[in-house]
Tab-separated table of C-alpha atoms in Angstrom:
chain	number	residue	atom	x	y	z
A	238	UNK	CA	0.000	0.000	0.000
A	239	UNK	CA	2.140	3.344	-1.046
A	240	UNK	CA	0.638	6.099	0.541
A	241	UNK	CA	2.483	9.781	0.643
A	242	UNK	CA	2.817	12.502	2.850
A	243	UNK	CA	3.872	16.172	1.119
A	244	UNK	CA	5.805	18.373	3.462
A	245	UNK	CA	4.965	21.645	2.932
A	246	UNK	CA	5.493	24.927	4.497
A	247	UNK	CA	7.098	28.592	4.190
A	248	UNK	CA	10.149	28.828	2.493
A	249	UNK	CA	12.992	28.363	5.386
A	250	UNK	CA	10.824	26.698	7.652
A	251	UNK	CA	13.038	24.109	8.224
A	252	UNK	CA	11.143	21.603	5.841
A	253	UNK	CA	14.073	19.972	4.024
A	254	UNK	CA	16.263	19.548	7.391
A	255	UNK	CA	13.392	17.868	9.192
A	256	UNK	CA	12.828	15.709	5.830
A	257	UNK	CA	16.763	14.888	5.765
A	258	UNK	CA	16.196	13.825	9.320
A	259	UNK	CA	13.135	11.871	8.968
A	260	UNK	CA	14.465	10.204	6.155
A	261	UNK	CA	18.098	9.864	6.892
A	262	UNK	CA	18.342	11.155	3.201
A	263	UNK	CA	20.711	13.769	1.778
A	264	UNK	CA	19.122	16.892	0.904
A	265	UNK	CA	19.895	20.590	0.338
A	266	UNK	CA	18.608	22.847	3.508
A	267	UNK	CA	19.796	26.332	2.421
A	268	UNK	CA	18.860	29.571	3.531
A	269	UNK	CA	17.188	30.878	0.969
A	270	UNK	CA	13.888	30.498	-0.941
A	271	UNK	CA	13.328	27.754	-3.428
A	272	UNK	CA	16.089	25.802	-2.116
A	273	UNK	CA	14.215	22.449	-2.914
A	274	UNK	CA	12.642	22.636	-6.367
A	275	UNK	CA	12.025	19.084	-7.468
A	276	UNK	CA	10.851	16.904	-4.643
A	277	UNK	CA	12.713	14.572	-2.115
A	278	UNK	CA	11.016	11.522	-1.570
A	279	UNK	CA	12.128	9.358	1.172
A	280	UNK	CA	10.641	5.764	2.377
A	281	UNK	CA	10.044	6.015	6.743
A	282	UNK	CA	9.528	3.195	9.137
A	283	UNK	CA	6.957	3.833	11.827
A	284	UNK	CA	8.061	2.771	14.779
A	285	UNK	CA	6.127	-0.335	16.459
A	286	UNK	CA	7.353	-1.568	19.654
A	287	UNK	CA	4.824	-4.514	19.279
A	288	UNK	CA	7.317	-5.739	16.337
A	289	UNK	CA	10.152	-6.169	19.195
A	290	UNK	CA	8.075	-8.086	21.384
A	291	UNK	CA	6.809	-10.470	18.473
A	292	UNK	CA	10.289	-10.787	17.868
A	293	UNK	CA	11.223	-12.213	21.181
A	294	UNK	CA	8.924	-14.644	20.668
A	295	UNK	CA	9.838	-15.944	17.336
A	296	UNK	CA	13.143	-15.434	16.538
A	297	UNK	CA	12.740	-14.557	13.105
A	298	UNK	CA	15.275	-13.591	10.507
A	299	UNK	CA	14.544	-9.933	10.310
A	300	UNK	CA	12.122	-7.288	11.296
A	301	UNK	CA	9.766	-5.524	8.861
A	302	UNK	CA	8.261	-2.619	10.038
A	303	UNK	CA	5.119	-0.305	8.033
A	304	UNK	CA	6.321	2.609	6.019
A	305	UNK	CA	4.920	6.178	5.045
A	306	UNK	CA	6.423	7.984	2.018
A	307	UNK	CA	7.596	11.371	2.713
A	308	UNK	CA	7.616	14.412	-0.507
A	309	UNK	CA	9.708	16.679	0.391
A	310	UNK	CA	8.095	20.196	-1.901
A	311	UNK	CA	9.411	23.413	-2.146
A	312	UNK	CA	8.137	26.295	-0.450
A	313	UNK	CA	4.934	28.201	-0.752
A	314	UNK	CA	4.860	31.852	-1.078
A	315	UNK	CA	1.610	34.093	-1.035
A	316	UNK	CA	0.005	34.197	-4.886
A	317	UNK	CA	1.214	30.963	-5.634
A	318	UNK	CA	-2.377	30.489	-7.065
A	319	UNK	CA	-1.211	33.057	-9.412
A	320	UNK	CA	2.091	31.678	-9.809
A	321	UNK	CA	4.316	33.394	-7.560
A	322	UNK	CA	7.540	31.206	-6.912
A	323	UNK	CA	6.976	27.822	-7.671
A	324	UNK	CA	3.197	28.756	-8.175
A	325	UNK	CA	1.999	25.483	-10.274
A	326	UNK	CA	4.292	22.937	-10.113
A	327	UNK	CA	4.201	23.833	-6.138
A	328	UNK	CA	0.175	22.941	-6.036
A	329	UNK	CA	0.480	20.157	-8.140
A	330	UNK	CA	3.263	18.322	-6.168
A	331	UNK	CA	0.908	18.519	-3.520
A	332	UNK	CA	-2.166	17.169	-5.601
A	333	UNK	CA	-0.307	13.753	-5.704
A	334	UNK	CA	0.190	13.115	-2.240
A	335	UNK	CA	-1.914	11.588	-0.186
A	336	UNK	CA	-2.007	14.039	2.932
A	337	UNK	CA	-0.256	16.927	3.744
A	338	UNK	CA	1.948	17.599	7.218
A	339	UNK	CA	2.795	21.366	6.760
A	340	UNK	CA	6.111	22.531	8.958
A	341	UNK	CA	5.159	26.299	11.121
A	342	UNK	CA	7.966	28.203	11.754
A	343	UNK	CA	8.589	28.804	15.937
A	344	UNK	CA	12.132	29.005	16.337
A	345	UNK	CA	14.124	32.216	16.250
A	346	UNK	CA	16.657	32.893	14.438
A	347	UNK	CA	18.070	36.578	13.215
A	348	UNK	CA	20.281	34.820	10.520
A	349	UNK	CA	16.898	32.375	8.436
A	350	UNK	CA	15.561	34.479	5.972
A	351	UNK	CA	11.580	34.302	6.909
A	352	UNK	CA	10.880	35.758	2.533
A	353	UNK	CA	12.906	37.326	0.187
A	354	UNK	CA	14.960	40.390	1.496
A	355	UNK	CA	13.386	39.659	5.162
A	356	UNK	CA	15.142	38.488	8.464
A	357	UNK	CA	14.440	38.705	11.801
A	358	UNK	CA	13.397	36.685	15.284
A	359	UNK	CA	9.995	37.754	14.706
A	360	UNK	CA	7.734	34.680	14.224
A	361	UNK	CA	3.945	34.477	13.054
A	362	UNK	CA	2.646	30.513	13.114
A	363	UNK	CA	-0.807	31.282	12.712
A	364	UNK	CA	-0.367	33.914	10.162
A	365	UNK	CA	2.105	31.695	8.424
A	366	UNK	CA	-0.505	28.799	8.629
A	367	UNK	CA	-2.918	31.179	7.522
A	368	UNK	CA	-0.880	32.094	4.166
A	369	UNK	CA	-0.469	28.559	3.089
A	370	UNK	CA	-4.590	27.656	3.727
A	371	UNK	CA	-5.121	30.778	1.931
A	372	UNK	CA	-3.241	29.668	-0.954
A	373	UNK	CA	-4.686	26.386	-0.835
A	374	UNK	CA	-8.048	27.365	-0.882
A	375	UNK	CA	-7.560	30.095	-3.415
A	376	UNK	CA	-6.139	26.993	-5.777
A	377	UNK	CA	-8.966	24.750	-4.903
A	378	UNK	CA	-11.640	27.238	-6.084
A	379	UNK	CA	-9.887	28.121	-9.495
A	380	UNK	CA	-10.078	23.926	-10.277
A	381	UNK	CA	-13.813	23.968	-9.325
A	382	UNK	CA	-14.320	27.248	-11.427
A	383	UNK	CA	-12.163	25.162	-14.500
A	384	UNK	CA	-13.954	21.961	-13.523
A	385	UNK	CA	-17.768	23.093	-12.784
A	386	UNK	CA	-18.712	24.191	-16.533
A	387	UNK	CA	-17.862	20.566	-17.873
A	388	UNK	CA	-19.471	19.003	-14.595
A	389	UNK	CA	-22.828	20.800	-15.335
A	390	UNK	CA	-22.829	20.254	-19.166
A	391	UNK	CA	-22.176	16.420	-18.754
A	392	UNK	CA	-24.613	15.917	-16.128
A	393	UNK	CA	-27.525	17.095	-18.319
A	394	UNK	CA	-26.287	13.656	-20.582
A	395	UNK	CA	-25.464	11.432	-17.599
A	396	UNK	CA	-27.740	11.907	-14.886
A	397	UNK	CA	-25.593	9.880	-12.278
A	398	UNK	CA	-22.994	12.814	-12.774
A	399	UNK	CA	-25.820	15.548	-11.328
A	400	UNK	CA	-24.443	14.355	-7.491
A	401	UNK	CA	-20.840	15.159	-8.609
A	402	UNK	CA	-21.948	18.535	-9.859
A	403	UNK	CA	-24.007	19.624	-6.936
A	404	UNK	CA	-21.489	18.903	-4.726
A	405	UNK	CA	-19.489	20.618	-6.787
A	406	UNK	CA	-21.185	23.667	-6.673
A	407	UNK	CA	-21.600	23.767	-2.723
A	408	UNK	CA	-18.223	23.680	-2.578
A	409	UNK	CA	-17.066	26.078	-4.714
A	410	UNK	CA	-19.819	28.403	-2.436
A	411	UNK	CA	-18.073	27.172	0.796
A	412	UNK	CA	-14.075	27.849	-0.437
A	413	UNK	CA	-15.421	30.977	-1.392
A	414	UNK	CA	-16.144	31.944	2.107
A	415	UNK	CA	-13.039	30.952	3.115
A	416	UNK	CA	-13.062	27.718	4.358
A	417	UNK	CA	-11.693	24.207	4.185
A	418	UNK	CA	-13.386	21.929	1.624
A	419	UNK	CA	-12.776	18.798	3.999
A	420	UNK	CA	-15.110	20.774	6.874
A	421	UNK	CA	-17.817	21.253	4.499
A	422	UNK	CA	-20.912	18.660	5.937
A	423	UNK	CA	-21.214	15.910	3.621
A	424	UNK	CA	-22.670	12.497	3.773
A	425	UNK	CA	-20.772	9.547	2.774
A	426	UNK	CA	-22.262	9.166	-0.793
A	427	UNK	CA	-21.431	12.998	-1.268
A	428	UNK	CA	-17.942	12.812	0.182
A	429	UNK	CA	-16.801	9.701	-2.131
A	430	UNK	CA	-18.310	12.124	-5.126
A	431	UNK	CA	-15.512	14.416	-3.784
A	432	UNK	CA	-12.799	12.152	-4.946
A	433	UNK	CA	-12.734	13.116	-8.593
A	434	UNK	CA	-12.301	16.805	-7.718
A	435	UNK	CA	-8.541	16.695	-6.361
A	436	UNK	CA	-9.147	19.236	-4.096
A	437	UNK	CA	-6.341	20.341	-2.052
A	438	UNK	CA	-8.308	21.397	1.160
A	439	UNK	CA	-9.960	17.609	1.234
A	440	UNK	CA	-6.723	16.303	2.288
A	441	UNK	CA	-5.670	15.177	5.691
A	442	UNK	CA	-3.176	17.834	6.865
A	443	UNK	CA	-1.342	18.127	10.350
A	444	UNK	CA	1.050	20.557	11.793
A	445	UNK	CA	4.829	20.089	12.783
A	446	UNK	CA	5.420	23.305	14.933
A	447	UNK	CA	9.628	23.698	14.243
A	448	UNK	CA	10.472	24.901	17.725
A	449	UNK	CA	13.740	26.223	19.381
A	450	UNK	CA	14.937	23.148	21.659
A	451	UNK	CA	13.546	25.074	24.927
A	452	UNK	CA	10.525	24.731	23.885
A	453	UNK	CA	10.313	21.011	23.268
A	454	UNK	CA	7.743	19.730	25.862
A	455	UNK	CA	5.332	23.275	25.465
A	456	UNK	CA	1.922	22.811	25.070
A	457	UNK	CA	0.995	24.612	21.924
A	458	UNK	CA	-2.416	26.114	21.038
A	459	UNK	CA	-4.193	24.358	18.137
A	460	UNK	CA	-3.659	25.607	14.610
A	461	UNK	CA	-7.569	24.987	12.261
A	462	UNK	CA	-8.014	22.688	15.164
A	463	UNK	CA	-4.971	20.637	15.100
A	464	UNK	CA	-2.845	20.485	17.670
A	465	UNK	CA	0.454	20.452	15.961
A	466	UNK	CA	3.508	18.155	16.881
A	467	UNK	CA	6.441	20.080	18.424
A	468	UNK	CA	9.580	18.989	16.922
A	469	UNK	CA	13.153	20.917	16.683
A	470	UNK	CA	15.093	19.927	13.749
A	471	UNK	CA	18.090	21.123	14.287
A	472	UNK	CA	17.630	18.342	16.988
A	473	UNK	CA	16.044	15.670	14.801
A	474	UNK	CA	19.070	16.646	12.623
A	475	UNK	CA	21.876	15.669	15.172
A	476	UNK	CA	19.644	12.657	16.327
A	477	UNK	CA	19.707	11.081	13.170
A	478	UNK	CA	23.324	10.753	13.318
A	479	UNK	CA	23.741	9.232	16.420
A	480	UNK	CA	23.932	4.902	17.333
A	481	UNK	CA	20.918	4.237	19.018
A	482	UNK	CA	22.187	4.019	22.189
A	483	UNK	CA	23.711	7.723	21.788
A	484	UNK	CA	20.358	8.666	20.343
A	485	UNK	CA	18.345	7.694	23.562
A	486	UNK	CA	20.869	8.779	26.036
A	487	UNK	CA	20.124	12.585	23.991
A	488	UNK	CA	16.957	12.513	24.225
A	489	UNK	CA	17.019	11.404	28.196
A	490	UNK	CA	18.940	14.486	28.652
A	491	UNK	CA	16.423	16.388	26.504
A	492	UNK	CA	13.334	14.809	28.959
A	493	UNK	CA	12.020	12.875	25.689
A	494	UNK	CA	10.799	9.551	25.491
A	495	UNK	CA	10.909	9.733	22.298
A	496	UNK	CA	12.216	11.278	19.069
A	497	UNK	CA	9.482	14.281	17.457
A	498	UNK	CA	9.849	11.864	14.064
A	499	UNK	CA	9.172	9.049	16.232
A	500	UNK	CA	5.515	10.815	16.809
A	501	UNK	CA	5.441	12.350	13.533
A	502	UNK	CA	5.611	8.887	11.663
A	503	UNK	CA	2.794	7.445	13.738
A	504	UNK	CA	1.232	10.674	13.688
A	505	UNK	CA	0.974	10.499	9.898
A	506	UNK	CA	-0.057	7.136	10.221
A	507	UNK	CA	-3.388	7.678	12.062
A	508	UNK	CA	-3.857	10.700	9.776
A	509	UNK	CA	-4.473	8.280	7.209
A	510	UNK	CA	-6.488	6.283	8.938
A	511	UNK	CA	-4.197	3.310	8.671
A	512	UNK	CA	-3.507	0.421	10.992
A	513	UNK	CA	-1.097	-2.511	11.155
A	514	UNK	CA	-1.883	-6.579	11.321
A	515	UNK	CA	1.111	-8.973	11.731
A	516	UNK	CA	2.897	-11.289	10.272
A	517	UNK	CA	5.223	-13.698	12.654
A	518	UNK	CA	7.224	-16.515	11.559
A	519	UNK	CA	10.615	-17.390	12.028
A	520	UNK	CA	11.945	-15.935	8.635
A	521	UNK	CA	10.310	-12.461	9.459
A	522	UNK	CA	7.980	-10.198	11.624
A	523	UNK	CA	6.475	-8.129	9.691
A	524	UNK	CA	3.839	-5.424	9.505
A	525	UNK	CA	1.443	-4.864	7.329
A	526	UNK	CA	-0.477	-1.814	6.392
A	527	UNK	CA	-4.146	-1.598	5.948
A	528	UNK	CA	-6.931	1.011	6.306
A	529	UNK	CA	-9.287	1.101	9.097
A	530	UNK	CA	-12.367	-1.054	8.553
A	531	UNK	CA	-10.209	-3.169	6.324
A	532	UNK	CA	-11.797	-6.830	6.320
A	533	UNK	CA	-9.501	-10.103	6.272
A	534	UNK	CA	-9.629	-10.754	2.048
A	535	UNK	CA	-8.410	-6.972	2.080
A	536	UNK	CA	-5.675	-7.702	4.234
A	537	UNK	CA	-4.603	-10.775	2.769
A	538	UNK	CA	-4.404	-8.561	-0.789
A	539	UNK	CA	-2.130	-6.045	0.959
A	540	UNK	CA	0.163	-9.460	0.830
A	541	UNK	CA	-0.303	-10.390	-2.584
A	542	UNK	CA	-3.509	-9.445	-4.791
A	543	UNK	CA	-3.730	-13.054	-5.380
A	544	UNK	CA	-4.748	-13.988	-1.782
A	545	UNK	CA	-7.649	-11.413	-1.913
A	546	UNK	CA	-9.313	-13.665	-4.865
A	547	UNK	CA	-8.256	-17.037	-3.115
A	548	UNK	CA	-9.399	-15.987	0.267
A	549	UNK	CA	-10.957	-19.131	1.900
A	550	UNK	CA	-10.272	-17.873	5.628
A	551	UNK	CA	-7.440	-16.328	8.227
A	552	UNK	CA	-6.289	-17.483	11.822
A	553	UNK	CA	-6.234	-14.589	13.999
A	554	UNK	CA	-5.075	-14.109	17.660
A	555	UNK	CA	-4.833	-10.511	19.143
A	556	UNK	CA	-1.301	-9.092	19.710
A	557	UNK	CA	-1.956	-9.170	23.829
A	558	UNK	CA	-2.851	-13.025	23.292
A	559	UNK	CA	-0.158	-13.450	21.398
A	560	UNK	CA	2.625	-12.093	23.752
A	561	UNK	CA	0.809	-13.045	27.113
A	562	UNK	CA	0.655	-16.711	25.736
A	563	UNK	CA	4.168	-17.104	24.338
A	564	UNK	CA	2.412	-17.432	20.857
A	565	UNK	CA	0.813	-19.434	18.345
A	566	UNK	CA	1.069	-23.255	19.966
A	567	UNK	CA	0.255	-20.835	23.248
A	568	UNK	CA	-3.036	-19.144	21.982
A	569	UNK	CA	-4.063	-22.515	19.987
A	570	UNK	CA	-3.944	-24.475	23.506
A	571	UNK	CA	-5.781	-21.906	25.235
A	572	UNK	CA	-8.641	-21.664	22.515
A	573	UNK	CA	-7.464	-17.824	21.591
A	574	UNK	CA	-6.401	-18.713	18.048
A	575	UNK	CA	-9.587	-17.999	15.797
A	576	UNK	CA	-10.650	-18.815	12.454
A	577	UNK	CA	-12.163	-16.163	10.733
A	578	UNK	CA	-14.089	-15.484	7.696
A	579	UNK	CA	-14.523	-12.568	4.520
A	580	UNK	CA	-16.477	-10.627	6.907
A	581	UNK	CA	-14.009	-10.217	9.546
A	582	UNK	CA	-12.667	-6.850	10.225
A	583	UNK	CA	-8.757	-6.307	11.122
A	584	UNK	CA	-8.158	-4.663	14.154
A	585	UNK	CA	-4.794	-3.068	14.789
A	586	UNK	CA	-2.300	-5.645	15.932
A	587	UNK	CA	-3.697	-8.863	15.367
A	588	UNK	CA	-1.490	-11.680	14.116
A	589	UNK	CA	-2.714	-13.270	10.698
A	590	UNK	CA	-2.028	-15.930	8.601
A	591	UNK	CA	-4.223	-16.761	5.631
A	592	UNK	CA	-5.433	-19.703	3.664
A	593	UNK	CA	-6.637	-19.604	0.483
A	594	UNK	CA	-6.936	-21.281	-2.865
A	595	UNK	CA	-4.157	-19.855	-5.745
């Protein structure tokens, strides 16, 4: 399942250093705008300390954990609707990704240009956040404008195209007043119309608040309604570099439990509404991404798409089972291994092992 996250942001937000950390990837981080043109794409684990524990029990030949993809764009200026900076090929980078995780400038720093010709300590996250929405919605409601004549003239031929349309049309009303396409009240039937549109504002977006490394641990106030994920790159930066034992010693002195990409990647996860099953045996451990609601023949596809057409049934124990009994011989003898059926729908963690017919 490839699914992709576009960073986005400001130019000098910090967006290609956090990406070069996230990713362990070479990139250019440059003071000055328009320092990433073409996108970075890197492939990150999300971190699953259930895939250790699995491990313990099986002794398998390697670990596997889920990935996101991470797009590293260029930055956004004000009137890239119009074409300022990047302008086009900006707002289409974006249209391919899955979800967006935009990076808010909190640090200070006299010596990071915040635009062309401007320095300073000074910082703005809302108003910054505000700039990119701005330009987002401003983009979304020229593609509706483009899109709406065609919509209209088909539907008079096709009458199962009028739905499309009038959604259409309601939200071209609602970006008009400003707002978000994906906060727009839809049913289900009116939402999956929504699909065809590629609007920019319908995707899943969170915040990464770049902050100064004193304020790692600050609550921060919500940004649209999003509480956004403090991280400090510069930090993430010299994590990245360090053996893992290094790593967590840092971050102990820091007060962290964790890493900020540590919470990002599962952050981005959930934001996708994704969840992992398992796969134990001793040549791997393995997780395996699926959406929420997913039912077993779906899962087994995620392996192969042959499995989804064979699909005769799947043995399933849950993940606490699994590890409180020692594993599989442990959950068959205690009656906690389960046969299950097409119908059955994955819940995060459970161990899974399909049969079906090739």
């Amino acid at each position: 399942m490839s699914l992709s996250i576009g960073i986005v942001g400001l130019p000098n937000v910090g967006k290609s250093t956090l990406f070069t950390a996230l990713t362990k990837k070479g990139g250019l981080a440059a003071n000055y705008p328009f320092a990433t043109i073409d996108p970075n794409v890197g492939i990150v684990d999300v971190p699953d300390e259930r895939l250790g524990r699995l491990a313990e029990i099986v002794n398998p030949g390697r670990i596997v954990p889920a990935t996101v993809e991470f797009v590293d764009i260029a930055g956004l200026v004000k009137g890239a609707n119009e074409g300022e900076g990047l302008g086009n090929q900006f707002l289409a980078n974006i249209r391919e990704t899955d979800a967006i995780c935009e990076v808010v400038r909190y640090f200070s720093d006299p010596n990071v240009m915040r635009e062309v010709g401007r320095v300073g300590e000074f910082v703005d996250p809302a108003g910054d956040a505000d700039t990119i929405m701005t330009e987002l919605i401003l983009a979304d409601i020229q593609s509706l404008e483009k899109q709406l004549p065609r919509l209209e003239k088909d539907a008079k031929r096709d009458k199962e195209l009028a739905a499309k349309a009038d959604v259409a049309r309601r939200l071209l009303d609602w970006l008009n007043e400003g707002n978000r396409a994906a906060t727009m009240e839809m049913t289900d039937e009116e939402r999956a119309e929504t699909k065809g549109l590629f609007l920019l504002t319908m995707k899943p977006i969170l915040y990464v608040a770049n902050v100064d490394e004193d304020q790692l641990g600050e609550e921060l106030a919500p940004i649209d309604g999003v509480t956004p994920i403090p991280i400090c790159a510069k930090v993430e930066a010299e994590l990245s570099e360090l053996e893992p034992e290094e790593a967590a010693e840092y971050l102990a002195d820091l007060g962290l439990e964790k890493s900020g990409l540590e919470t990002l990647a599962q952050a981005a996860y959930r934001l996708l509404g994704l969840q992992s099953y398992f796969t134990a045996g001793e040549m791997e451990v393995k997780a395996w991404t699926v959406r929420v609601g997913a039912k077993a023949p779906e899962a087994a596809g995620v392996i192969h798409s042959d499995f989804e057409r064979g699909f005769i049934k799947a043995e399933v124990a849950s993940y606490e089972d699994y590890v409180a009994l020692g594993g599989e011989a442990g959950c068959k003898n205690a009656g906690k291994l389960r046969i299950e059926g097409k119908d059955y729908v994955v819940q995060d963690g459970d161990i899974m092992h399909f049969r079906f017919n090739v």
